Short mmCIF file of C-alpha atoms in Angstrom, two decimals:
data_model
loop_
_atom_site.label_atom_id
_atom_site.label_comp_id
_atom_site.label_asym_id
_atom_site.label_seq_id
_atom_site.Cartn_x
_atom_site.Cartn_y
_atom_site.Cartn_z
CA UNK D 9 24.68 278.30 -56.12
CA UNK D 10 23.69 280.39 -59.31
CA UNK D 11 25.44 281.19 -60.94
CA UNK D 12 26.27 284.99 -61.17
CA UNK D 13 26.44 286.95 -64.08
CA UNK D 14 28.00 290.41 -64.80
CA UNK D 15 28.05 290.72 -68.87
CA UNK D 16 24.99 291.34 -69.55
CA UNK D 17 23.81 288.85 -72.99
CA UNK D 18 23.03 289.80 -76.27
CA UNK D 19 21.19 288.41 -78.61
CA UNK D 20 21.26 289.83 -82.61
CA UNK D 21 19.28 288.59 -85.18
CA UNK D 22 20.23 288.87 -88.80
CA UNK D 23 23.53 289.44 -87.58
CA UNK D 24 25.95 288.81 -90.20
CA UNK D 25 24.37 292.38 -92.86
CA UNK D 26 24.99 295.96 -92.43
CA UNK D 27 23.69 297.23 -89.39
CA UNK D 28 24.64 294.08 -86.98
CA UNK D 29 28.35 294.28 -88.54
CA UNK D 30 28.16 297.85 -86.60
CA UNK D 31 26.08 296.82 -83.57
CA UNK D 32 28.28 294.39 -82.48
CA UNK D 33 30.73 295.87 -82.78
CA UNK D 34 28.92 298.11 -79.91
CA UNK D 35 27.85 295.71 -77.96
CA UNK D 36 31.90 293.77 -77.82
CA UNK D 37 33.26 297.72 -76.65
CA UNK D 38 30.74 297.85 -73.89
CA UNK D 39 31.97 294.37 -72.50
CA UNK D 40 28.38 292.11 -73.42
CA UNK D 41 28.64 288.28 -73.91
CA UNK D 42 27.70 288.79 -77.74
CA UNK D 43 25.25 285.93 -79.45
CA UNK D 44 24.11 286.48 -83.03
CA UNK D 45 22.47 284.62 -85.46
CA UNK D 46 23.00 284.43 -89.08
CA UNK D 47 20.73 282.61 -92.08
CA UNK D 48 23.54 281.07 -93.91
CA UNK D 49 27.27 279.93 -92.36
CA UNK D 50 29.96 282.96 -91.02
CA UNK D 51 33.48 283.12 -90.95
CA UNK D 52 33.52 282.20 -86.95
CA UNK D 53 36.49 284.65 -86.44
CA UNK D 54 34.49 287.29 -88.16
CA UNK D 55 34.61 290.19 -84.70
CA UNK D 56 38.11 288.90 -83.40
CA UNK D 57 36.11 285.13 -82.76
CA UNK D 58 33.97 286.65 -79.57
CA UNK D 59 30.45 286.59 -80.85
CA UNK D 60 28.33 282.49 -80.56
CA UNK D 61 27.32 282.39 -83.46
CA UNK D 62 24.49 280.35 -84.77
CA UNK D 63 23.01 279.16 -87.72
CA UNK D 64 19.37 278.85 -89.54
CA UNK D 65 16.10 280.35 -90.45
CA UNK D 66 13.98 282.03 -87.98
CA UNK D 67 10.72 281.23 -89.81
CA UNK D 68 11.98 277.70 -87.87
CA UNK D 69 9.64 277.67 -85.09
CA UNK D 70 11.72 275.32 -83.33
CA UNK D 71 14.61 277.04 -84.59
CA UNK D 72 13.66 280.34 -83.82
CA UNK D 73 13.13 278.30 -80.38
CA UNK D 74 15.69 276.77 -79.11
CA UNK D 75 17.42 280.37 -79.59
CA UNK D 76 16.11 281.63 -77.49
CA UNK D 77 15.87 279.59 -74.96
CA UNK D 78 19.57 278.13 -75.31
CA UNK D 79 20.88 282.51 -75.40
CA UNK D 80 18.70 283.58 -72.78
CA UNK D 81 20.00 286.97 -73.63
CA UNK D 82 19.58 290.21 -71.03
CA UNK D 83 18.71 292.39 -74.62
CA UNK D 84 17.79 291.57 -78.26
CA UNK D 85 18.44 292.76 -80.74
CA UNK D 86 15.85 292.13 -84.46
CA UNK D 87 17.75 293.35 -87.43
CA UNK D 88 16.29 289.85 -89.28
CA UNK D 89 14.51 290.74 -92.31
CA UNK D 90 13.37 290.42 -95.67
CA UNK D 91 15.39 293.65 -96.48
CA UNK D 92 14.25 294.87 -99.37
CA UNK D 93 10.85 296.33 -101.14
CA UNK D 94 11.53 295.01 -103.88
CA UNK D 95 12.61 291.19 -103.87
CA UNK D 96 9.41 291.64 -100.92
CA UNK D 97 7.37 291.70 -104.10
CA UNK D 98 9.20 288.93 -105.15
CA UNK D 99 9.11 286.60 -102.03
CA UNK D 100 5.47 288.00 -100.44
CA UNK D 101 5.00 285.18 -98.14
CA UNK D 102 8.70 285.21 -97.27
CA UNK D 103 8.61 288.70 -96.05
CA UNK D 104 5.75 288.09 -93.68
CA UNK D 105 6.65 284.74 -92.27
CA UNK D 106 10.05 286.72 -91.15
CA UNK D 107 9.48 290.29 -90.92
CA UNK D 108 5.75 290.18 -89.42
CA UNK D 109 5.78 286.84 -87.80
CA UNK D 110 8.27 286.17 -86.48
CA UNK D 111 8.79 289.48 -84.40
CA UNK D 112 5.74 288.38 -82.73
CA UNK D 113 6.59 285.22 -81.68
CA UNK D 114 9.81 286.71 -80.09
CA UNK D 115 7.36 288.75 -78.06
CA UNK D 116 5.46 286.30 -77.22
CA UNK D 117 8.62 284.54 -75.70
CA UNK D 118 9.49 287.19 -74.17
CA UNK D 119 6.06 287.15 -72.50
CA UNK D 120 5.97 283.57 -71.35
CA UNK D 121 10.14 282.97 -70.28
CA UNK D 122 11.10 286.37 -70.46
CA UNK D 123 9.61 289.40 -68.61
CA UNK D 124 12.59 291.37 -67.50
CA UNK D 125 14.23 290.62 -71.70
CA UNK D 126 14.05 293.35 -73.31
CA UNK D 127 13.68 294.45 -77.14
CA UNK D 128 15.13 296.88 -80.22
CA UNK D 129 12.55 295.89 -83.58
CA UNK D 130 14.49 297.58 -86.39
CA UNK D 131 11.01 299.59 -88.27
CA UNK D 132 11.79 301.12 -91.36
CA UNK D 133 10.12 303.92 -92.89
CA UNK D 134 8.71 302.27 -95.51
CA UNK D 135 5.80 301.28 -93.32
CA UNK D 136 5.31 305.78 -94.01
CA UNK D 137 4.72 304.06 -98.32
CA UNK D 138 4.31 306.96 -100.66
CA UNK D 139 2.85 309.39 -97.60
CA UNK D 140 1.86 313.41 -97.79
CA UNK D 141 3.50 314.26 -94.21
CA UNK D 142 5.86 316.26 -95.10
CA UNK D 143 8.51 314.73 -92.41
CA UNK D 144 7.78 311.48 -90.86
CA UNK D 145 8.28 310.78 -86.80
CA UNK D 146 6.00 307.99 -83.97
CA UNK D 147 2.92 309.95 -84.81
CA UNK D 148 2.93 309.75 -89.08
CA UNK D 149 -0.20 307.44 -90.11
CA UNK D 150 1.24 304.47 -92.35
CA UNK D 151 0.33 303.52 -94.91
CA UNK D 152 2.44 301.03 -96.17
CA UNK D 153 2.54 300.19 -100.30
CA UNK D 154 4.85 297.32 -100.16
CA UNK D 155 4.69 293.26 -99.06
CA UNK D 156 8.20 294.85 -97.31
CA UNK D 157 6.04 297.78 -95.59
CA UNK D 158 3.10 295.86 -94.67
CA UNK D 159 4.89 293.48 -92.41
CA UNK D 160 7.25 295.93 -91.35
CA UNK D 161 3.97 298.10 -89.98
CA UNK D 162 2.03 294.59 -89.13
CA UNK D 163 5.61 294.27 -86.59
CA UNK D 164 5.93 297.20 -85.37
CA UNK D 165 2.84 297.59 -84.23
CA UNK D 166 2.09 293.96 -82.84
CA UNK D 167 5.18 294.65 -80.30
CA UNK D 168 3.42 297.98 -79.64
CA UNK D 169 0.08 296.30 -78.44
CA UNK D 170 2.89 293.62 -76.75
CA UNK D 171 4.12 296.25 -74.75
CA UNK D 172 1.04 298.05 -74.17
CA UNK D 173 -0.85 294.98 -72.91
CA UNK D 174 2.52 293.50 -71.00
CA UNK D 175 4.14 296.24 -69.41
CA UNK D 176 7.67 294.93 -71.25
CA UNK D 177 10.29 296.58 -72.32
CA UNK D 178 9.60 296.63 -76.10
CA UNK D 179 11.49 299.45 -78.70
CA UNK D 180 11.39 300.30 -82.24
CA UNK D 181 13.42 302.10 -83.37
CA UNK D 182 11.57 303.24 -87.31
CA UNK D 183 14.94 303.83 -89.02
CA UNK D 184 15.07 305.67 -92.43
CA UNK D 185 18.06 305.70 -94.86
CA UNK D 186 21.22 304.22 -93.90
CA UNK D 187 24.32 303.15 -95.36
CA UNK D 188 27.68 301.92 -94.63
CA UNK D 189 30.59 300.67 -97.06
CA UNK D 190 29.21 297.87 -96.28
CA UNK D 191 25.28 297.98 -97.67
CA UNK D 192 25.45 294.85 -99.82
CA UNK D 193 26.15 295.78 -104.51
CA UNK D 194 22.09 294.81 -104.87
CA UNK D 195 21.46 298.87 -102.88
CA UNK D 196 21.17 301.76 -104.96
CA UNK D 197 23.52 303.61 -102.59
CA UNK D 198 26.40 300.38 -102.99
CA UNK D 199 25.89 300.61 -106.77
CA UNK D 200 26.17 304.47 -107.34
CA UNK D 201 29.46 304.44 -105.04
CA UNK D 202 30.78 301.30 -106.86
CA UNK D 203 30.43 302.73 -110.44
CA UNK D 204 31.54 305.98 -109.33
CA UNK D 205 34.88 304.66 -107.73
CA UNK D 206 34.55 302.66 -110.65
CA UNK D 207 35.12 305.55 -113.30
CA UNK D 208 37.28 307.30 -110.79
CA UNK D 209 40.19 304.87 -111.37
CA UNK D 210 39.53 304.68 -115.58
CA UNK D 211 37.51 301.95 -115.94
CA UNK D 212 34.66 300.99 -118.15
CA UNK D 213 33.03 297.65 -117.26
CA UNK D 214 32.54 296.00 -113.92
CA UNK D 215 32.52 292.76 -113.06
CA UNK D 216 29.75 293.44 -110.56
CA UNK D 217 26.11 293.08 -112.31
CA UNK D 218 23.28 295.39 -110.95
CA UNK D 219 19.71 293.72 -110.58
CA UNK D 220 19.30 293.91 -114.66
CA UNK D 221 21.96 291.02 -115.37
CA UNK D 222 24.13 294.35 -116.56
CA UNK D 223 27.95 295.34 -115.30
CA UNK D 224 26.97 297.75 -112.89
CA UNK D 225 28.87 300.12 -114.81
CA UNK D 226 28.08 299.30 -118.14
CA UNK D 227 30.05 301.31 -121.61
CA UNK D 228 31.21 303.47 -119.11
CA UNK D 229 27.16 304.84 -118.18
CA UNK D 230 25.19 303.35 -114.69
CA UNK D 231 22.17 303.06 -115.36
CA UNK D 232 19.17 304.52 -112.78
CA UNK D 233 15.18 304.54 -112.44
CA UNK D 234 14.07 307.02 -110.90
CA UNK D 235 16.36 309.79 -109.28
CA UNK D 236 14.44 312.54 -108.35
CA UNK D 237 13.15 309.81 -105.77
CA UNK D 238 14.65 311.28 -102.44
CA UNK D 239 15.65 310.34 -98.71
CA UNK D 240 17.72 310.81 -95.05
CA UNK D 241 19.94 309.11 -95.95
CA UNK D 242 22.00 308.42 -92.42
CA UNK D 243 25.63 306.47 -91.73
CA UNK D 244 24.83 302.87 -89.63
CA UNK D 245 27.50 303.26 -87.50
CA UNK D 246 26.03 306.10 -86.02
CA UNK D 247 22.64 304.34 -86.78
CA UNK D 248 22.87 301.69 -83.64
CA UNK D 249 24.69 304.07 -81.71
CA UNK D 250 20.45 305.01 -81.60
CA UNK D 251 18.85 301.36 -81.54
CA UNK D 252 21.75 300.85 -78.16
CA UNK D 253 20.55 303.81 -76.11
CA UNK D 254 16.59 302.50 -76.92
CA UNK D 255 16.97 299.75 -75.18
CA UNK D 256 18.76 301.35 -71.81
CA UNK D 257 16.23 303.55 -71.58
CA UNK D 258 14.23 303.08 -68.32
CA UNK D 259 11.12 303.65 -69.93
CA UNK D 260 10.12 301.32 -73.36
CA UNK D 261 9.03 303.08 -76.91
CA UNK D 262 9.32 303.98 -80.77
CA UNK D 263 11.72 306.64 -81.88
CA UNK D 264 12.20 307.55 -85.63
CA UNK D 265 15.38 306.84 -86.63
CA UNK D 266 17.05 309.41 -89.11
CA UNK D 267 19.22 312.21 -90.06
CA UNK D 268 16.04 314.89 -90.81
CA UNK D 269 17.81 315.57 -93.68
CA UNK D 270 16.43 314.49 -97.10
CA UNK D 271 19.06 314.59 -100.38
CA UNK D 272 17.93 313.29 -103.56
CA UNK D 273 19.18 309.63 -105.48
CA UNK D 274 20.31 312.51 -108.29
CA UNK D 275 22.28 314.53 -104.71
CA UNK D 276 23.80 310.91 -104.31
CA UNK D 277 25.13 310.06 -107.58
CA UNK D 278 27.25 313.67 -107.87
CA UNK D 279 28.74 313.10 -104.67
CA UNK D 280 29.83 309.94 -105.38
CA UNK D 281 31.26 311.05 -108.77
CA UNK D 282 32.41 314.32 -107.53
CA UNK D 283 35.25 311.65 -105.61
CA UNK D 284 36.82 310.99 -107.89
CA UNK D 285 36.51 314.62 -109.50
CA UNK D 286 33.82 313.44 -112.13
CA UNK D 287 31.17 314.88 -113.53
CA UNK D 288 28.04 312.93 -112.76
CA UNK D 289 25.84 313.75 -115.64
CA UNK D 290 28.03 312.27 -118.04
CA UNK D 291 27.71 309.63 -116.79
CA UNK D 292 24.26 308.25 -114.85
CA UNK D 293 21.86 307.13 -117.45
CA UNK D 294 17.91 306.34 -117.04
CA UNK D 295 16.77 302.82 -117.23
CA UNK D 296 12.73 303.17 -116.83
CA UNK D 297 12.24 299.21 -116.75
CA UNK D 298 14.63 299.94 -112.79
CA UNK D 299 11.10 302.38 -112.45
CA UNK D 300 9.94 300.93 -109.30
CA UNK D 301 5.43 300.56 -109.63
CA UNK D 302 5.17 301.15 -105.91
CA UNK D 303 7.87 303.81 -104.33
CA UNK D 304 8.32 305.84 -101.32
CA UNK D 305 8.92 309.24 -103.33
CA UNK D 306 9.77 311.09 -100.30
CA UNK D 307 10.81 309.82 -96.73
CA UNK D 308 12.84 312.24 -94.78
CA UNK D 309 12.94 311.51 -90.63
CA UNK D 310 12.02 314.62 -87.36
CA UNK D 311 13.85 313.08 -84.90
CA UNK D 312 12.86 314.98 -82.65
CA UNK D 313 11.61 312.72 -79.67
CA UNK D 314 15.49 309.85 -80.66
CA UNK D 315 18.06 314.00 -79.54
CA UNK D 316 15.84 315.43 -77.21
CA UNK D 317 14.62 312.54 -75.39
CA UNK D 318 17.55 309.80 -75.28
CA UNK D 319 20.26 313.32 -76.41
CA UNK D 320 20.93 310.97 -80.30
CA UNK D 321 22.52 312.82 -83.11
CA UNK D 322 24.14 311.83 -86.06
CA UNK D 323 28.20 312.25 -86.23
CA UNK D 324 28.64 311.11 -89.87
CA UNK D 325 27.02 313.91 -92.47
CA UNK D 326 25.79 313.35 -96.30
CA UNK D 327 29.29 314.12 -97.82
CA UNK D 328 31.91 312.19 -94.94
CA UNK D 329 29.01 309.19 -96.18
CA UNK D 330 29.20 308.91 -99.79
CA UNK D 331 32.59 310.47 -99.37
CA UNK D 332 33.61 306.66 -97.20
CA UNK D 333 31.13 304.98 -99.53
CA UNK D 334 33.34 305.30 -102.57
CA UNK D 335 36.73 304.88 -101.79
CA UNK D 336 36.11 302.25 -100.28
CA UNK D 337 34.25 301.16 -103.20
CA UNK D 338 37.65 301.66 -104.74
CA UNK D 339 40.54 300.03 -102.46
CA UNK D 340 38.21 296.93 -102.56
CA UNK D 341 39.02 297.87 -106.31
CA UNK D 342 42.40 298.78 -106.55
CA UNK D 343 43.53 295.64 -104.65
CA UNK D 344 41.24 293.42 -107.09
CA UNK D 345 43.22 295.14 -110.11
CA UNK D 346 46.25 294.40 -108.24
CA UNK D 347 45.48 290.88 -107.78
CA UNK D 348 44.54 290.01 -111.26
CA UNK D 349 47.43 291.29 -111.95
CA UNK D 350 49.69 290.11 -110.13
CA UNK D 351 47.92 286.09 -111.21
CA UNK D 352 48.88 287.07 -115.12
CA UNK D 353 51.73 285.62 -116.33
#
C-alpha cells in the first residue's frame, strides 16, 4: 500500500543563512516537514532539531541530484548563492555556477522528475544594476553590473523560460535589501549596527574585523565607502512570508519584494547611532578604498503587484528594523564582555 503523506515537504537550500533561518521557522510553524541544505556543517539541534539537514556543495551535480531525489520535495526554496556583489568579483566562476547554473539544474530536475513541485527562486534587485528607473518592478529592464547581478539575472530569466515553456510552477522573488539581527557582519547594515552598539557601550575598538582586516570600530570610528547610496531596506522575517505566499499562489509569477521606501547609508547610520543616544557624524568616517567601482546607487521597489495580488505588506518599518539590529548587537557584546570579566583572575 502506498504511504499517504499528509504534510507538505519543503526543501530549503542555503538554509543556514539569514533568510533560511526565518523561512525554516515559518515553514515549521505551518506544519511542514522541512529538509534544509547547507554548504558547511550546522548544529543539528537548530530549530529544535526538527529539520533534516543535508551538507554539501550544490555545484556538485551528483550531490544536487541526490539531494532532490532523496528529499522529494513538494516545494523548493532556492536561497543558496554567493550572496555579495563585491565577493563575486573574487570568485566569478563559482558565482556563475552556484547562482546561475544550479537554478537551471533544479528547473531541469523538476521538469524531468518532479513536475508537480513548486519552486521559489531568490532573485535580486542587483539584476537592475545602476538603473535610472525611479522605482523598480517586474518589468524594469535588467542591467546588472557585477558577476553576482549577471548570474542572478540569468537564473531569473531561465526560471521564467522554463515556466513558460513547460507550464511548471516556478516563481522568482526579486528581493530588495533585507536585513535582520541574523545578518552576517560582512554586510554593511550589520557592520553599522555592530559599530553603533559598541560605541553605545563606550567601546572604541572591536575585535571583529571589516573587509580591510581592521576593527569595525577603530579609534571610535566606523569607516564606510559611499554613504549616499540609497537602498530599499526591509526585514528578512517579512520577506520570507512573501516567499511562502508566492509559492502558495495558484499561478506562478515573478514579484518585486521590497518596502517601496528607500533610505541612504547615512540615514541608516543616523538611526543606528541614535539608538545609543549618539551623533553618528562623530563616529563615521569615509575610506575611499571602500568605494566600489561598480555599484547600484539607488534601489526602490514598486511592490504593488505583490501587494495587490497576494496581499503582502511589510510589518517592520525602517526605524524598527535598525533598532532591533543594534539592540541585538548590544546584547551580544554585553554578553561577551560579561563572559570576559568572569574569566579574569
